[in-house]
mmCIF file of C-alpha atoms in Angstrom:
data_model
loop_
_atom_site.group_PDB
_atom_site.id
_atom_site.type_symbol
_atom_site.label_atom_id
_atom_site.label_comp_id
_atom_site.label_asym_id
_atom_site.label_seq_id
_atom_site.Cartn_x
_atom_site.Cartn_y
_atom_site.Cartn_z
ATOM 1 C CA MET A 295 -41.428 -16.770 -33.061
ATOM 2 C CA GLY A 296 -40.337 -20.380 -33.168
ATOM 3 C CA PHE A 297 -37.653 -22.722 -34.354
ATOM 4 C CA GLU A 298 -37.842 -24.488 -37.693
ATOM 5 C CA THR A 299 -36.039 -27.824 -37.941
ATOM 6 C CA GLU A 300 -33.895 -28.428 -41.000
ATOM 7 C CA PHE A 301 -33.756 -31.790 -42.739
ATOM 8 C CA ASN A 302 -31.071 -33.924 -41.110
ATOM 9 C CA SER A 303 -29.385 -34.615 -44.441
ATOM 10 C CA VAL A 304 -29.695 -31.248 -46.210
ATOM 11 C CA CYS A 305 -27.640 -28.080 -45.992
ATOM 12 C CA LYS A 306 -28.681 -25.884 -48.932
ATOM 13 C CA PHE A 307 -26.690 -22.779 -49.785
ATOM 14 C CA LYS A 308 -28.578 -19.784 -51.141
ATOM 15 C CA SER A 309 -25.391 -17.797 -51.734
ATOM 16 C CA ALA A 310 -22.775 -18.909 -54.254
ATOM 17 C CA GLN A 311 -20.163 -16.867 -52.333
ATOM 18 C CA GLU A 312 -20.786 -18.807 -49.090
ATOM 19 C CA LEU A 313 -20.476 -22.106 -50.963
ATOM 20 C CA TYR A 314 -17.293 -20.951 -52.739
ATOM 21 C CA GLU A 315 -15.664 -20.079 -49.384
ATOM 22 C CA LEU A 316 -16.479 -23.520 -47.993
ATOM 23 C CA LEU A 317 -15.064 -25.334 -51.027
ATOM 24 C CA GLU A 318 -12.003 -23.068 -51.313
ATOM 25 C CA TYR A 319 -10.976 -22.845 -47.653
ATOM 26 C CA GLY A 320 -12.480 -26.007 -46.169
ATOM 27 C CA ARG A 321 -14.518 -24.024 -43.649
ATOM 28 C CA GLY A 322 -17.372 -21.637 -44.090
ATOM 29 C CA LYS A 323 -20.654 -20.340 -42.817
ATOM 30 C CA MET A 324 -24.049 -19.514 -44.148
ATOM 31 C CA VAL A 325 -26.795 -17.296 -42.837
ATOM 32 C CA LYS A 326 -30.424 -18.412 -43.014
ATOM 33 C CA SER A 327 -33.512 -16.353 -42.244
ATOM 34 C CA GLY A 328 -35.568 -17.346 -39.218
ATOM 35 C CA PHE A 329 -34.670 -19.431 -36.220
ATOM 36 C CA ARG A 330 -33.584 -22.890 -37.357
ATOM 37 C CA VAL A 331 -32.086 -25.893 -35.626
ATOM 38 C CA TYR A 332 -29.093 -27.516 -37.315
ATOM 39 C CA PRO A 333 -27.640 -30.731 -35.849
ATOM 40 C CA THR A 334 -24.213 -29.642 -34.550
ATOM 41 C CA GLY A 335 -21.569 -32.321 -35.051
ATOM 42 C CA GLN A 336 -23.570 -34.169 -37.707
ATOM 43 C CA LYS A 337 -22.391 -34.752 -41.272
ATOM 44 C CA VAL A 338 -24.841 -33.591 -43.939
ATOM 45 C CA ILE A 339 -24.975 -33.205 -47.713
ATOM 46 C CA ALA A 340 -24.402 -29.655 -48.979
ATOM 47 C CA TYR A 341 -26.384 -28.434 -51.992
ATOM 48 C CA THR A 342 -25.717 -25.571 -54.387
ATOM 49 C CA PRO A 343 -28.252 -22.761 -54.882
ATOM 50 C CA GLU A 344 -29.396 -24.786 -57.943
ATOM 51 C CA ASN A 345 -30.257 -27.797 -55.690
ATOM 52 C CA GLU A 346 -27.307 -29.906 -56.840
ATOM 53 C CA ALA A 347 -25.495 -32.097 -54.298
ATOM 54 C CA ILE A 348 -21.846 -31.093 -54.067
ATOM 55 C CA ALA A 349 -20.163 -32.126 -50.797
ATOM 56 C CA VAL A 350 -20.306 -33.741 -47.392
ATOM 57 C CA VAL A 351 -19.924 -31.190 -44.592
ATOM 58 C CA ARG A 352 -19.900 -31.325 -40.805
ATOM 59 C CA ILE A 353 -21.968 -28.781 -38.896
ATOM 60 C CA VAL A 354 -19.615 -27.147 -36.386
ATOM 61 C CA ALA A 355 -21.922 -24.518 -34.876
ATOM 62 C CA SER A 356 -25.470 -23.248 -35.210
ATOM 63 C CA ILE A 357 -26.298 -19.862 -33.705
ATOM 64 C CA ALA A 358 -29.842 -18.463 -33.798
ATOM 65 C CA GLU A 359 -30.198 -14.790 -32.936
ATOM 66 C CA ILE A 360 -32.014 -11.550 -33.598
ATOM 67 C CA ASN A 361 -29.676 -9.252 -35.555
ATOM 68 C CA PHE A 362 -29.365 -5.466 -35.272
ATOM 69 C CA GLN A 363 -32.124 -5.003 -37.864
ATOM 70 C CA GLY A 364 -34.505 -6.989 -35.641
ATOM 71 C CA GLU A 365 -34.560 -10.011 -37.988
ATOM 72 C CA GLU A 366 -34.448 -13.607 -36.767
ATOM 73 C CA VAL A 367 -31.425 -15.304 -38.375
ATOM 74 C CA THR A 368 -29.418 -18.475 -37.920
ATOM 75 C CA GLN A 369 -25.711 -18.660 -38.697
ATOM 76 C CA VAL A 370 -24.381 -22.113 -39.476
ATOM 77 C CA GLU A 371 -20.667 -22.804 -39.408
ATOM 78 C CA MET A 372 -19.365 -25.920 -41.136
ATOM 79 C CA GLU A 373 -16.252 -27.690 -42.310
ATOM 80 C CA LEU A 374 -15.772 -29.558 -45.550
ATOM 81 C CA VAL A 375 -15.409 -33.317 -45.096
ATOM 82 C CA ARG A 376 -15.067 -34.058 -48.835
ATOM 83 C CA LYS A 377 -16.508 -33.223 -52.225
ATOM 84 C CA LEU A 378 -18.860 -35.800 -53.729
ATOM 85 C CA THR A 379 -17.867 -37.897 -56.738
ATOM 86 C CA GLU A 380 -19.854 -37.355 -59.949
ATOM 87 C CA GLU A 381 -21.911 -40.500 -59.342
ATOM 88 C CA GLU A 382 -22.616 -39.641 -55.691
ATOM 89 C CA ALA A 383 -23.641 -36.115 -56.667
ATOM 90 C CA ARG A 384 -25.979 -37.388 -59.396
ATOM 91 C CA VAL A 385 -27.714 -39.868 -57.081
ATOM 92 C CA GLN A 386 -27.982 -37.464 -54.129
ATOM 93 C CA THR A 387 -29.302 -34.687 -56.384
ATOM 94 C CA ALA A 388 -32.012 -36.983 -57.787
ATOM 95 C CA LEU A 389 -33.025 -38.189 -54.328
ATOM 96 C CA ALA A 390 -33.136 -34.683 -52.871
ATOM 97 C CA ASP A 391 -35.258 -33.497 -55.768
ATOM 98 C CA GLU A 392 -37.769 -36.230 -55.005
ATOM 99 C CA LEU A 393 -37.656 -35.879 -51.215
ATOM 100 C CA PHE A 394 -37.049 -32.178 -50.521
ATOM 101 C CA PHE A 395 -36.846 -29.792 -53.454
ATOM 102 C CA GLY A 396 -39.288 -31.235 -56.007
ATOM 103 C CA GLU A 397 -42.888 -30.359 -56.493
ATOM 104 C CA ARG A 398 -44.973 -31.033 -53.381
ATOM 105 C CA ARG A 399 -47.988 -33.265 -53.927
#
């Protein structure tokens, strides 16, 4: 058991439904497996399940717990700051691919 630290600039959605709710309503949450530390109050780049940059979000809350099934999970609540422009999304996607999501050497 231990906490895993997330990248300070990355908030990657694994569920298209969670991302849709954030973009549609301006607020949303995602659930990640394991105990993770998200920087509450910080603005980060949100990525689609396909690793494409899409928006700037602010982390509102990060709650790590053991659910009723005995699994370690972290719930992250966030609010939409703004969607990225096409150019911003292209650049951020390319950088994230190189820094975070691309092939590890």
